[in-house]
Structure formats: C-alpha cells, structure tokens
Amino acid sequence: MLLAQIFAVAIFVVMFVLVVTEKIERQYTTLGCGLLTLVLVHGVGLRSLPAMFETLNVRSIFTVSFWYAGAAGEEASSGINWSTIIFIAGMMIMVEGMAKAGFFRWLCMNLAKLVHYKPIPLFLAFMVMSAILAMFIDSITVILFLAAVTVELAHLLRFNPIPMIISEIFCANLGGSATMCGDPPNIILGTSLGYSFADFLTNTGVLAGIALILVVIYFFLVYRKDLKQEEGFVLDPSTLPDPKESITNKKDFAFSCVIFGCAMILLITHAQTGLTVAFIGVLVSVLTLLVAGKDSWNLIKKIDYKTLLFFIGLFVVVGGLEQTGILEIIAEFIGKVSGGNLMLMVGIIIWVSAIASAFIDNIPFVATMIPVIKSLAAMEGVDLEVLSWTLAMGTDIGGSATPIGASANVVGTSVSAKSGHPISWATYCKGAAPATFIVILVSMICIFVRYC
Amino acid sequence: MEKQIIVSIGREFGSGGHEIATKIAEYFNIPMYDRNILEAIADEKGIDADTLHKYDEQPKKHVISRTVRGFSNSIEQNIVEMQFDYLRRKARSGESFVVVGRCSEIVLQEHPNLVSIFVLGEPHHKTERVMRIYHLTEEEAQQKMARHDKSRKAYHNQYSKYHWGDSRNYDICINSTTLGVDKTAEYLEKFIKAKFDLD
C-alpha cells in the first residue's frame, strides 16, 4: 500500500503543479497523470484490476440508476464521475444553441433598455441578472456575454466598464454557488454525494441569496463614483442597439427559450421525477441538436472537449488518492485539529477551501476534498451535508477573490482587456477580495447559526 | 511601392536597431510600427493608449496567469494578441511596412514578402550609445541594457520555438558595431532590395 500511496501523492502533486503552471495544456496533464495513476497506483502499487475498473467507472453508465434514480436521489459513485461529464457536455450544447440564436445578447440588451440605459441601474440590474443566469448556466458563458455587452454599452454610454465587469464576475460565481448546476464544484459535489437541486437551493441557495443582497450593496458603495458618465455626455438614442436585432433566427430563438425552460424545470424537479442530471443533460442536448438540424454538427464541434477530458483525467488521479487511503489521512488530520468540534471543522473547511480556491483551480480542489469530507463525517460522526455546503461555499466563493480563482474571472478580465480595458490584479482584488471576505464570513456565521 | 515588403527588425537594447529601422522605413518611404501600434489599437477601440503602453513587449507572468477556453487574464498576453492581430491585418491588407520587435518575425513568418533582421552590437558600443542617449553613467547604462534585454528575451521566447537572437530564426543577423548605424542601415537596404529584386 505504501508504494501505491507514494505514487498517488507524487502523481497528484505533479499534476497540480503542471495544471497551475500551464506548461502543458491541462487536459493532457490530467489525462497523462490519470494514465500514470492507472498503471503505477492500481497496477504496480495496488496490483488490483477491480480497483482500476472501479476508478474508470464505465459500468455505472450502463446501470438504470445512472439515468433514473427514483425519488431517493442518485447513487453516489467513486472514480470518474460520468454524470458530471455527461451533464456538462449536454448543457454546453444547449448553451451554444441559445448563444447562436442570440438569447444572451437579447436578454442583456432588453434589461439595459428596461433601466433606460442609466449606468447605476444598469450596474445593479446586471449584477442580479448575472447571479440568476449563473444559477442555471455555466458562469463562463454568462460572463462571456455579459462582459461583452457591458463593454459595448460602456462605449456607447461613456462610462468605465471595469467596476461593472468585476461585480458581474463576482455575482456569477455567487449565483453559481446557489444551485447544483451553477458551478462545476457543485455538480461534482451533488453527483458524488447524491444531493438534489432542491438540496442545494435550500442550503447554499439561501446563503447565496443573503450574500447577494450584501454584495450588491457593497459594490454599489465601492463603485458608485466610478460609474459616472463623462461630463457633458448626451445620449443619442439612434446609437442604441435594438434588442430584437440580437435574435439571429426567430425559430431557433423560440425553441432555445423552450429548451432552456424545460431544462430549468427538469433540474428543479429532478428529485421528484427521479431523472438524473446525466439524463437531463442528454435530453436537452438532443433537443437542441434536433432543433439545430443541419447546424447540429457545428454545435457539437463547439463543445469544450478539453474541459471534459480535463475532468476525466482529474477524476482518475483523485480516484487513486482515494483508493490508497491518502484522503482518509487528511480527513483524520482535520478531525484531530478540530477535536471533533463541528464549528471548528466548518471554520477550517470554509477558510482553507476559500483561500486555496482564490489561487488554484477549484475543480481539482473540490474533487479531492469530497472523499475527505466523506471520511471526516464518518469518522467524527458529523452531518456530511453541513460539511458539503461549507465546502461548496468555500470553493465557489473563494474563487472570486483573485483574477485567476475561477474560470469566470479569467474570461471576464480577458474580455475586458481585449476591449482595451485591462484589469490588473490590484484593481481586481481591491474590489473583489473584500467582497469575498464578507461573503465567506457571513456564510460561516449563517452555517454556525443554522447547522451547528 | 508596388511590391509589398515587410521588414521585421529584432534588436538588442542599445544596438541602434530602432534607428536602423527608422532609416530603412524612410529609405523605402513606408510606415514603421513599434510602440505606435498600441496607439493605433487604442484609437480603434476609443481608449487611452497610456493604459496599454506599460504592458508593451512584456512577458506574461505565469504564476499569476491562467487560461480558460483560450481566454487569459494576463494583460500582457491580451495586448500581445491585439498587436499580433494588428500586424496580421496590416500584412493581409497588402501594405508595406517596417516593424520593430513584437515577435513580428514569428507572427508574420508565413508571409512570403517578409524579411527578418536581427541587430546586435558589441557591449562597449551599446553601453556608450545608451550612456549618450539617456544621459546615464556606465553602470546605469549596463543595468538598463540588461533589464530591457532580459524582458525582450523572455517576451520573445514565450511565442517562439527559436530563442531571441538565434540566427536560425532570421534572414540576417548583423552586428551594428562593425559598420556603425548608418552604414548598417545602408547595407540592410541593399540586402532587402536584393531579396525582393527591387531596383
């Protein structure tokens, strides 16, 4: 076992360093390290073919419970989390279909029109919209469109788009924390531990709702002076874009709205219907492809397969750590440090995960931490759900603190820079880091009050 | 000029590469692009060029940068991409120009009308020149040269499989100390004319 443990830790460390330094594209890193895990950890170290198959977890896809779990919820599994992969792939296709039809731009422009193109109301409305959209759609897509529209409106209305983009990024991450499908760490957490959409909404969703009120007030107080329009600027209504022009194809637009509506309803009710997120992912993608007709191949080509491969390799490497018992050792350590005190455990998990997520990709972090909190809950006899919500808030929100903490931050700051509005680390952190601190602190207090 | 020519000039700090580029551009009566690319980009985007200038020809800082689906938070990287895109557009438009640095010999390497040049110089000659132009002491001049060359090298090597100043990467590498700035420029003008069969 010792040899397998050494291999598992060494591979994990190498993978982490390579992912952070980006010397090699991250999907090649995790796949390469995943292959090494299978050969060295399972083959040479553990000499266990069943452990290897358990990590690959392909068999799970061919079980009924993978697609239909019944009202009891989905079955938890270890190794490659195929539910996450299939769900994310399905949602990617649906979102591409919506984007192609002009849905996001139409939504942003309509909202801008609704608030009469006034910077402060626009700022507040876009923050809330960012959070709401990110509850159902990946935050990268939300920010990609919102930041682009923000820059366009900032040029037209003559204000600085940077404060608005930073606030939108923060709210997208916050909105993502509210639901099971909002942020990849939540999808992994939900599918690994068998939580439903409603479980997230009634736990992290409540925390995110409280936090959203606070951050909207915070960002308004911090940025209200920066959003002033240039002196003497008079808006020429003829320069304003018509929201309807955003729609590229009315039929596709109507269908994409219906499919998105179906996806939301199915996700909200999946604990009642028994349909798993993998099933929902496949269903919405098939519907989108059917509607797209001849263009379906173009939508398939737009799937971010690199991210999906990254996930697959990552799950194998973390599976190696899990099966060699390394993660139990970490859990034991946290248990010892906290002395079995739930409040201390919550404090450690939320702050460590927040700080770690601020600087490293939160997906490998959460994938690693799930088996840790599982062991911790079993060893210390504490409620796994409490630790899960704590981990979700720590990783989802912690990532907002720096420009590299979460994918939405990277995309948002990049869109801003490409439009000629570079956002430095200092500018970003000055606005987002205090907001992250406030939300993590408030979340911790709420968790203490509600669960401990 | 009827035939399109694109002259890419890489240079060591203090070698006079920029001055040589200016002379070549004047000789052929074509525009020269250097830091002014950012001004053109800023004009296009309706923003202040000063915001962009401090990131010009700076290497990406790996530890504080991340890339997601082709998007990078690195300001340096985004500005580099804007400059590369600008150069490619100019090259596609059929315009003749001289470009200083900006990894242009890599960015435009597929272009048939490109001539790539690297200008180097002897340390004592470069030091003397930097002291004279910037009114610095010998030590200050050497520090400035080392700092700029280190940054240019790091910037260049991020985007090229060949190292900065590696002769395999250029049509010609020339030591400006040998002939001096003026004669090096004249020599290179002849070289360019010969390459493109210009009268």
XYZ file of C-alpha atoms in Angstrom:
651
model
C 0.000 0.000 0.000
C 2.838 2.386 0.876
C 4.261 2.277 -2.654
C 0.817 2.954 -4.127
C 0.370 5.873 -1.735
C 3.733 7.366 -2.717
C 2.846 7.015 -6.413
C -0.625 8.514 -5.861
C 0.697 11.554 -3.972
C 3.605 12.106 -6.375
C 1.310 11.959 -9.426
C -1.191 14.277 -7.774
C 1.493 16.842 -6.866
C 2.980 16.749 -10.375
C -0.495 17.144 -11.875
C -1.295 20.099 -9.631
C 1.974 21.868 -10.429
C 1.540 21.317 -14.167
C -2.087 22.484 -14.098
C -1.133 25.654 -12.213
C 1.916 26.473 -14.353
C 0.101 25.681 -17.641
C 3.321 24.372 -19.181
C 1.224 21.699 -20.871
C -2.442 22.056 -21.787
C -4.325 20.982 -18.680
C -6.331 18.168 -20.301
C -3.110 16.467 -21.422
C -1.737 16.893 -17.912
C -4.674 15.264 -16.160
C -5.075 12.526 -18.787
C -1.344 11.722 -18.636
C -1.401 11.703 -14.852
C -4.608 9.651 -14.949
C -2.883 7.045 -17.112
C 0.079 7.002 -14.738
C -2.342 6.508 -11.837
C -3.899 3.505 -13.534
C -0.506 1.930 -14.299
C 1.549 2.858 -11.232
C -1.035 3.167 -8.459
C -3.540 0.495 -9.433
C -1.224 -1.751 -11.457
C 2.210 -1.639 -9.787
C 1.229 -0.409 -6.312
C -2.148 -1.950 -5.531
C -1.966 -4.782 -8.122
C -5.736 -4.573 -8.294
C -7.648 -4.817 -11.538
C -11.029 -4.314 -9.794
C -9.733 -1.034 -8.284
C -8.739 0.087 -11.761
C -12.202 -0.686 -13.154
C -13.818 0.958 -10.152
C -11.886 4.144 -10.910
C -12.764 4.064 -14.604
C -16.369 3.573 -13.523
C -17.607 2.929 -17.064
C -20.016 0.263 -15.860
C -22.026 2.865 -13.967
C -23.202 4.420 -17.257
C -24.963 1.171 -18.176
C -26.989 0.971 -14.991
C -30.603 2.184 -14.752
C -29.799 4.309 -11.684
C -27.344 6.358 -13.744
C -30.278 7.676 -15.804
C -33.225 7.229 -13.487
C -32.560 7.337 -9.789
C -36.131 7.405 -8.490
C -37.230 9.790 -5.785
C -34.448 8.608 -3.469
C -31.805 10.520 -5.412
C -28.826 9.470 -7.441
C -26.445 6.762 -6.446
C -23.079 8.036 -5.346
C -20.044 6.576 -7.066
C -16.276 6.900 -6.908
C -13.716 7.277 -9.722
C -14.676 9.045 -12.927
C -17.867 10.971 -12.294
C -19.549 10.327 -15.641
C -22.738 12.089 -14.507
C -20.812 15.343 -14.247
C -19.137 14.838 -17.621
C -22.361 13.988 -19.471
C -24.360 16.738 -17.780
C -21.772 19.418 -18.525
C -21.465 18.260 -22.147
C -25.253 18.384 -22.547
C -25.516 21.841 -21.031
C -22.674 23.060 -23.256
C -24.649 22.054 -26.351
C -27.810 23.703 -25.032
C -25.968 26.924 -24.169
C -24.273 27.011 -27.581
C -27.711 26.687 -29.194
C -29.013 29.579 -27.068
C -25.995 31.739 -27.832
C -26.277 31.057 -31.559
C -29.922 32.125 -31.525
C -28.911 35.393 -29.817
C -30.615 34.654 -26.497
C -27.986 36.109 -24.152
C -27.400 39.318 -26.052
C -31.141 39.804 -26.419
C -31.599 39.344 -22.671
C -28.781 41.784 -21.784
C -29.979 44.435 -24.242
C -33.576 44.147 -23.072
C -32.519 44.617 -19.488
C -30.437 47.649 -20.468
C -33.464 49.092 -22.243
C -35.651 48.380 -19.229
C -33.420 50.509 -16.982
C -33.290 53.269 -19.640
C -29.541 52.831 -20.198
C -28.665 54.553 -16.883
C -25.281 53.332 -15.582
C -26.186 52.814 -11.908
C -29.486 50.946 -12.503
C -27.698 49.013 -15.264
C -24.923 48.125 -12.834
C -27.411 46.820 -10.248
C -29.557 45.000 -12.811
C -26.585 43.271 -14.468
C -25.282 42.071 -11.116
C -28.618 40.453 -10.277
C -29.021 39.033 -13.784
C -25.513 37.616 -13.655
C -26.330 35.797 -10.414
C -29.677 34.476 -11.664
C -28.339 33.258 -15.029
C -25.336 31.605 -13.363
C -27.715 29.529 -11.247
C -28.601 27.533 -14.359
C -25.889 28.197 -16.909
C -22.140 27.902 -16.508
C -20.638 31.145 -15.297
C -18.129 31.261 -18.196
C -20.942 31.655 -20.730
C -22.787 34.144 -18.533
C -19.710 36.357 -18.199
C -18.661 35.950 -21.813
C -21.875 37.607 -22.975
C -22.461 39.957 -20.081
C -18.937 41.391 -20.155
C -19.078 41.858 -23.939
C -22.414 43.694 -23.713
C -21.120 45.734 -20.756
C -18.127 46.913 -22.785
C -20.373 47.762 -25.732
C -22.774 49.747 -23.539
C -19.887 51.419 -21.687
C -18.557 52.726 -25.002
C -21.984 53.957 -26.037
C -22.868 55.468 -22.667
C -19.334 56.703 -21.873
C -18.597 55.075 -18.531
C -15.822 52.837 -17.231
C -16.840 49.162 -17.694
C -14.270 47.726 -15.268
C -16.254 48.106 -11.996
C -19.288 46.593 -13.666
C -17.355 43.609 -15.055
C -15.733 42.864 -11.677
C -19.151 42.987 -9.977
C -20.719 40.783 -12.645
C -17.948 38.200 -12.260
C -18.439 38.124 -8.508
C -22.197 37.742 -8.821
C -21.849 34.999 -11.447
C -19.717 32.991 -9.029
C -22.166 33.726 -6.239
C -25.150 32.698 -8.364
C -23.310 29.522 -9.335
C -22.979 28.581 -5.686
C -26.761 28.665 -5.220
C -27.636 25.582 -7.248
C -26.389 22.132 -8.111
C -25.772 23.003 -11.768
C -24.419 26.519 -11.313
C -20.778 25.770 -10.731
C -18.695 22.669 -11.621
C -17.705 22.071 -7.952
C -21.409 21.893 -7.079
C -22.145 19.475 -9.932
C -19.313 17.229 -8.755
C -20.429 17.552 -5.146
C -24.064 16.889 -5.988
C -23.483 13.896 -8.253
C -20.826 12.389 -5.969
C -22.841 12.650 -2.783
C -26.348 12.287 -4.232
C -27.766 15.734 -3.494
C -30.641 17.206 -5.433
C -31.160 20.628 -6.967
C -33.565 21.451 -4.124
C -30.971 20.390 -1.526
C -28.581 22.991 -2.901
C -31.226 25.663 -3.351
C -32.479 25.356 0.218
C -28.979 25.377 1.676
C -26.285 27.095 -0.423
C -29.086 28.919 -2.267
C -30.237 30.620 0.930
C -26.652 31.573 1.797
C -26.092 32.920 -1.724
C -29.333 34.909 -1.550
C -28.280 36.626 1.673
C -24.800 37.201 0.274
C -26.181 38.664 -2.962
C -28.026 41.397 -1.063
C -24.843 42.235 0.814
C -22.550 42.284 -2.227
C -24.928 44.391 -4.306
C -24.862 46.991 -1.502
C -21.072 46.588 -1.123
C -20.295 47.023 -4.830
C -22.714 49.939 -5.093
C -20.931 51.729 -2.231
C -17.474 50.937 -3.600
C -18.039 51.676 -7.289
C -20.851 54.254 -7.457
C -18.392 57.124 -8.053
C -16.525 55.203 -10.789
C -19.685 54.719 -12.820
C -20.264 58.376 -13.533
C -20.663 59.189 -17.214
C -18.294 61.608 -18.922
C -19.234 65.211 -18.232
C -21.396 66.840 -20.868
C -22.318 63.494 -22.413
C -25.719 63.471 -24.080
C -27.111 60.117 -25.167
C -28.028 59.850 -28.814
C -30.946 57.362 -28.893
C -30.191 56.457 -32.516
C -26.894 54.826 -31.456
C -28.628 52.412 -29.086
C -28.946 48.834 -30.294
C -32.392 47.338 -30.687
C -32.631 44.159 -28.546
C -34.611 42.461 -31.319
C -31.611 42.746 -33.632
C -29.761 40.328 -31.339
C -32.043 37.478 -32.416
C -30.375 35.720 -35.317
C -33.214 33.321 -36.063
C -36.698 33.636 -34.542
C -37.496 29.928 -34.734
C -34.199 28.901 -33.118
C -34.654 31.623 -30.518
C -38.141 30.414 -29.583
C -37.004 26.787 -29.372
C -33.904 27.644 -27.336
C -36.108 29.522 -24.836
C -38.410 26.489 -24.568
C -35.480 24.068 -24.155
C -33.891 26.297 -21.520
C -37.241 26.484 -19.698
C -37.550 22.666 -19.832
C -34.003 22.285 -18.510
C -34.751 24.562 -15.565
C -37.990 22.752 -14.717
C -36.363 19.317 -15.031
C -33.421 20.381 -12.861
C -35.623 21.936 -10.180
C -37.846 18.850 -10.058
C -35.251 16.136 -10.630
C -35.516 14.816 -7.073
C -39.275 14.358 -7.589
C -39.145 12.970 -11.131
C -36.152 10.745 -10.436
C -34.468 11.855 -13.640
C -30.741 12.197 -13.078
C -28.695 15.194 -14.201
C -26.997 12.937 -16.771
C -30.410 12.180 -18.278
C -31.355 15.871 -18.264
C -28.045 16.767 -19.910
C -28.574 14.228 -22.687
C -32.218 15.237 -23.175
C -31.564 18.982 -23.557
C -28.623 18.371 -25.849
C -30.619 16.005 -28.083
C -33.479 18.524 -28.280
C -31.037 21.332 -29.120
C -29.397 19.240 -31.835
C -32.765 18.264 -33.326
C -33.799 21.912 -33.492
C -30.434 22.920 -34.962
C -30.868 20.417 -37.811
C -28.095 20.985 -40.334
C -26.178 23.161 -37.873
C -26.071 20.446 -35.228
C -22.540 19.405 -36.191
C -21.351 22.977 -35.645
C -22.847 22.921 -32.154
C -21.161 19.591 -31.385
C -17.840 20.996 -32.567
C -18.191 23.853 -30.107
C -18.280 21.512 -27.093
C -15.362 22.363 -24.860
C -13.978 18.820 -25.032
C -10.739 19.984 -23.411
C -12.583 20.701 -20.174
C -14.365 17.353 -20.320
C -11.066 15.492 -20.856
C -9.551 17.526 -18.037
C -12.347 16.297 -15.746
C -11.891 12.654 -16.799
C -8.154 12.656 -16.066
C -8.672 14.547 -12.834
C -11.240 12.063 -11.528
C -8.823 9.168 -12.180
C -5.972 10.865 -10.295
C -8.225 11.749 -7.359
C -9.598 8.184 -7.507
C -6.021 6.964 -6.994
C -5.642 9.143 -3.909
C -8.976 7.925 -2.599
C -8.296 4.230 -3.088
C -4.864 4.365 -1.469
C -6.355 5.944 1.660
C -4.402 9.197 1.386
C -7.519 11.313 1.642
C -8.538 9.481 4.829
C -5.238 10.554 6.341
C -6.071 14.189 5.510
C -9.549 13.710 6.974
C -8.027 12.231 10.158
C -5.738 15.249 10.384
C -8.635 17.713 10.099
C -10.550 15.622 12.654
C -7.619 15.782 15.086
C -7.050 19.518 14.639
C -10.730 20.277 15.156
C -11.041 17.838 18.063
C -14.396 16.685 16.703
C -15.819 20.199 17.049
C -18.188 20.814 14.119
C -17.819 24.586 14.266
C -14.054 24.282 14.047
C -14.372 21.824 11.149
C -16.668 24.242 9.322
C -14.243 27.098 10.004
C -11.254 25.112 8.728
C -13.027 23.803 5.617
C -14.585 27.108 4.569
C -11.451 29.242 5.021
C -8.936 26.695 3.700
C -11.090 25.997 0.653
C -11.719 29.712 0.088
C -8.039 30.640 0.294
C -6.974 27.651 -1.840
C -9.659 28.387 -4.448
C -8.553 32.002 -4.672
C -5.255 30.879 -6.175
C -5.749 27.412 -7.650
C -8.406 25.845 -9.822
C -11.279 24.976 -7.509
C -12.308 21.899 -9.517
C -9.312 19.692 -8.594
C -9.602 21.044 -5.081
C -13.235 20.097 -4.610
C -12.779 16.722 -6.324
C -10.049 15.983 -3.781
C -11.962 17.318 -0.822
C -15.179 15.332 -1.398
C -13.691 11.999 -0.226
C -12.006 13.917 2.614
C -15.274 15.337 3.988
C -16.948 11.950 3.493
C -14.311 10.281 5.658
C -14.375 13.142 8.127
C -18.143 12.906 8.544
C -17.931 9.125 9.031
C -15.013 9.312 11.472
C -16.274 12.180 13.586
C -19.976 11.379 13.342
C -20.914 14.787 11.981
C -23.513 15.620 9.345
C -21.981 15.251 5.887
C -24.447 17.761 4.449
C -23.137 20.544 6.677
C -19.581 19.881 5.526
C -20.773 19.708 1.911
C -22.468 23.124 1.992
C -19.424 24.527 3.745
C -17.112 23.127 1.078
C -19.381 24.385 -1.718
C -19.467 27.938 -0.349
C -15.727 27.974 0.357
C -14.717 26.807 -3.110
C -17.389 28.642 -5.112
C -16.930 31.993 -3.393
C -13.219 31.799 -2.578
C -12.512 31.688 -6.291
C -13.900 35.214 -6.652
C -11.079 36.847 -4.707
C -8.438 36.955 -7.458
C -8.448 37.169 -11.278
C -7.335 33.521 -11.507
C -9.528 31.987 -8.807
C -12.377 30.907 -11.079
C -12.944 30.434 -14.804
C -15.442 33.308 -14.990
C -12.829 35.694 -13.576
C -10.306 34.719 -16.246
C -12.849 35.062 -19.051
C -14.278 38.349 -17.735
C -10.905 40.013 -17.245
C -9.791 38.740 -20.656
C -12.874 40.148 -22.440
C -12.248 43.448 -20.683
C -8.557 43.534 -21.655
C -9.305 42.614 -25.276
C -11.668 45.574 -25.454
C -8.887 47.878 -24.252
C -9.797 47.921 -20.562
C -7.131 45.819 -18.852
C -7.922 44.817 -15.274
C -4.787 44.462 -13.168
C -4.533 42.145 -10.170
C -4.563 45.166 -7.875
C -7.719 46.654 -9.419
C -9.495 43.322 -9.381
C -8.523 42.338 -5.840
C -9.249 45.785 -4.413
C -12.900 45.309 -5.333
C -13.406 41.549 -5.183
C -11.209 40.384 -2.279
C -13.084 42.338 0.451
C -16.390 41.150 -1.044
C -15.110 37.552 -0.901
C -14.075 38.014 2.715
C -17.501 39.431 3.628
C -19.393 36.598 1.911
C -17.220 33.847 3.387
C -17.552 35.361 6.861
C -21.318 35.770 6.559
C -21.669 32.236 5.134
C -19.664 30.810 8.038
C -21.806 32.646 10.582
C -25.002 31.500 8.849
C -23.750 27.896 8.816
C -22.918 28.158 12.531
C -26.361 29.544 13.342
C -28.324 27.130 11.167
C -26.466 23.836 11.491
C -24.096 23.838 14.472
C 5.723 50.964 -53.554
C 4.116 48.440 -55.872
C 5.523 45.259 -54.406
C 4.676 44.621 -50.774
C 7.663 44.344 -48.457
C 7.512 43.707 -44.742
C 10.692 44.259 -42.764
C 10.827 42.780 -39.286
C 13.648 44.049 -37.090
C 14.551 42.462 -33.764
C 17.246 44.207 -31.779
C 19.403 44.188 -28.686
C 18.923 47.226 -26.476
C 21.460 49.886 -27.427
C 22.392 48.266 -30.738
C 20.703 51.034 -32.733
C 18.164 48.604 -34.185
C 15.340 51.090 -33.774
C 17.302 53.853 -35.513
C 18.224 51.457 -38.314
C 14.543 50.523 -38.678
C 13.635 54.218 -38.921
C 16.233 54.776 -41.658
C 15.028 51.739 -43.625
C 11.410 52.917 -43.363
C 12.443 56.379 -44.573
C 14.516 54.957 -47.411
C 11.648 52.843 -48.745
C 9.108 55.501 -47.765
C 6.936 53.059 -45.860
C 5.423 53.288 -42.353
C 7.228 51.983 -39.301
C 5.419 50.227 -36.486
C 6.738 49.973 -32.959
C 5.053 51.263 -29.804
C 2.750 53.244 -32.070
C 0.841 50.015 -32.819
C -0.750 50.432 -29.401
C -1.745 53.979 -30.234
C -3.455 52.732 -33.393
C -5.191 49.980 -31.424
C -6.255 52.490 -28.763
C -7.664 54.743 -31.500
C -9.615 51.852 -32.983
C -11.092 50.960 -29.604
C -11.641 54.521 -28.481
C -9.451 54.236 -25.385
C -6.382 55.900 -23.900
C -3.098 54.424 -25.250
C -1.262 55.114 -21.969
C -3.286 52.313 -20.358
C -1.723 49.858 -22.798
C 1.845 51.179 -23.076
C 3.117 49.856 -19.766
C 2.391 46.282 -20.874
C 4.122 46.653 -24.261
C 6.636 43.870 -25.074
C 6.334 42.491 -21.551
C 6.410 38.744 -20.917
C 3.364 37.038 -19.460
C 3.685 36.390 -15.723
C 2.940 32.666 -15.490
C 2.394 32.368 -11.758
C -0.406 34.931 -11.699
C -1.938 33.998 -15.045
C -4.487 31.392 -16.067
C -6.011 30.438 -19.381
C -9.582 29.197 -19.768
C -11.004 28.199 -23.185
C -8.401 30.360 -24.893
C -9.071 33.383 -22.658
C -6.228 34.608 -20.467
C -6.375 37.035 -17.565
C -2.813 38.132 -18.391
C -2.931 41.735 -19.614
C 0.422 41.261 -21.337
C -0.940 38.261 -23.238
C -4.090 40.103 -24.321
C -2.094 43.095 -25.516
C 0.293 40.825 -27.385
C -2.655 39.184 -29.141
C -4.055 42.590 -30.089
C -0.675 43.607 -31.555
C -0.259 40.311 -33.405
C -3.741 40.650 -34.806
C -2.980 44.223 -35.900
C 0.206 43.133 -37.685
C -1.546 40.246 -39.426
C -4.297 42.585 -40.621
C -1.714 45.055 -41.939
C 0.149 42.275 -43.727
C -3.070 40.910 -45.243
C -4.048 44.386 -46.440
C -1.029 44.419 -48.762
C 0.615 47.361 -47.006
C 4.423 47.591 -46.913
C 5.908 48.424 -43.531
C 8.809 48.066 -41.139
C 8.044 46.602 -37.725
C 10.341 46.726 -34.735
C 10.246 43.780 -32.314
C 6.827 42.429 -31.235
C 7.870 38.896 -32.286
C 6.991 40.038 -35.792
C 9.366 37.576 -37.470
C 7.293 34.780 -35.862
C 3.861 36.330 -36.280
C 4.413 37.041 -39.969
C 6.712 34.103 -40.732
C 4.302 32.571 -43.256
C 4.150 35.816 -45.192
C 6.086 35.498 -48.492
C 7.157 39.162 -48.519
C 8.781 39.187 -45.116
C 12.437 39.859 -44.499
C 13.545 39.297 -40.922
C 16.551 41.020 -39.409
C 18.195 40.903 -36.003
C 20.536 43.708 -34.978
C 23.086 43.092 -32.252
C 26.097 45.059 -31.058
C 29.293 44.823 -29.033
C 28.681 45.515 -25.316
C 31.067 48.502 -25.133
C 29.478 50.096 -28.179
C 25.928 49.565 -26.887
C 26.875 50.908 -23.443
C 28.411 54.014 -24.954
C 25.320 54.622 -27.063
C 22.890 54.144 -24.169
C 25.013 56.456 -21.949
C 24.899 59.122 -24.640
C 21.203 58.895 -25.479
C 19.826 58.516 -21.957
C 22.499 60.558 -20.130
C 23.431 57.696 -17.841
C 26.584 56.523 -16.100
C 28.262 53.377 -17.413
C 26.838 51.258 -14.615
C 23.327 52.654 -15.078
C 23.504 52.088 -18.822
C 24.588 48.479 -18.371
C 21.794 47.868 -15.877
C 19.247 49.373 -18.241
C 20.514 47.258 -21.124
C 20.441 44.082 -19.042
C 16.914 44.825 -17.820
C 15.500 45.546 -21.280
C 17.240 42.630 -22.964
C 16.060 40.228 -20.257
C 12.485 41.380 -20.692
C 12.619 41.277 -24.515
C 14.153 37.816 -24.449
C 11.502 36.459 -22.055
C 8.739 38.086 -24.103
C 10.068 36.728 -27.394
C 10.767 33.224 -26.202
C 7.203 32.780 -24.961
C 5.919 32.942 -28.515
C 8.741 31.366 -30.495
C 10.347 27.947 -30.635
C 13.594 29.730 -31.525
C 15.359 31.807 -28.930
C 15.581 35.576 -29.223
C 18.546 36.440 -31.441
C 19.040 32.825 -32.626
C 20.369 33.215 -36.185
C 18.196 30.329 -37.470
C 15.156 32.494 -36.850
C 16.154 35.426 -39.088
C 17.132 36.074 -42.704
C 20.099 38.057 -41.467
C 21.720 38.873 -38.109
C 24.036 41.857 -38.154
C 26.429 43.418 -35.663
C 25.918 47.187 -35.876
C 29.302 47.851 -34.210
C 31.115 46.644 -37.338
C 29.761 49.260 -39.755
C 28.038 51.730 -37.437
C 24.322 52.546 -37.515
C 24.227 54.479 -40.825
C 26.237 52.010 -42.883
C 24.415 49.039 -41.332
C 21.139 50.621 -42.437
C 22.523 51.161 -45.963
C 23.803 47.576 -46.071
C 20.413 46.246 -44.997
C 18.622 48.405 -47.579
C 20.738 46.731 -50.275
C 20.021 43.327 -48.746
C 16.246 43.991 -48.802
C 16.380 45.250 -52.389
C 18.323 42.162 -53.429
C 15.888 39.826 -51.701
C 12.864 41.395 -53.413
C 14.561 42.184 -56.760
C 13.915 45.895 -56.316
C 15.735 48.491 -58.378
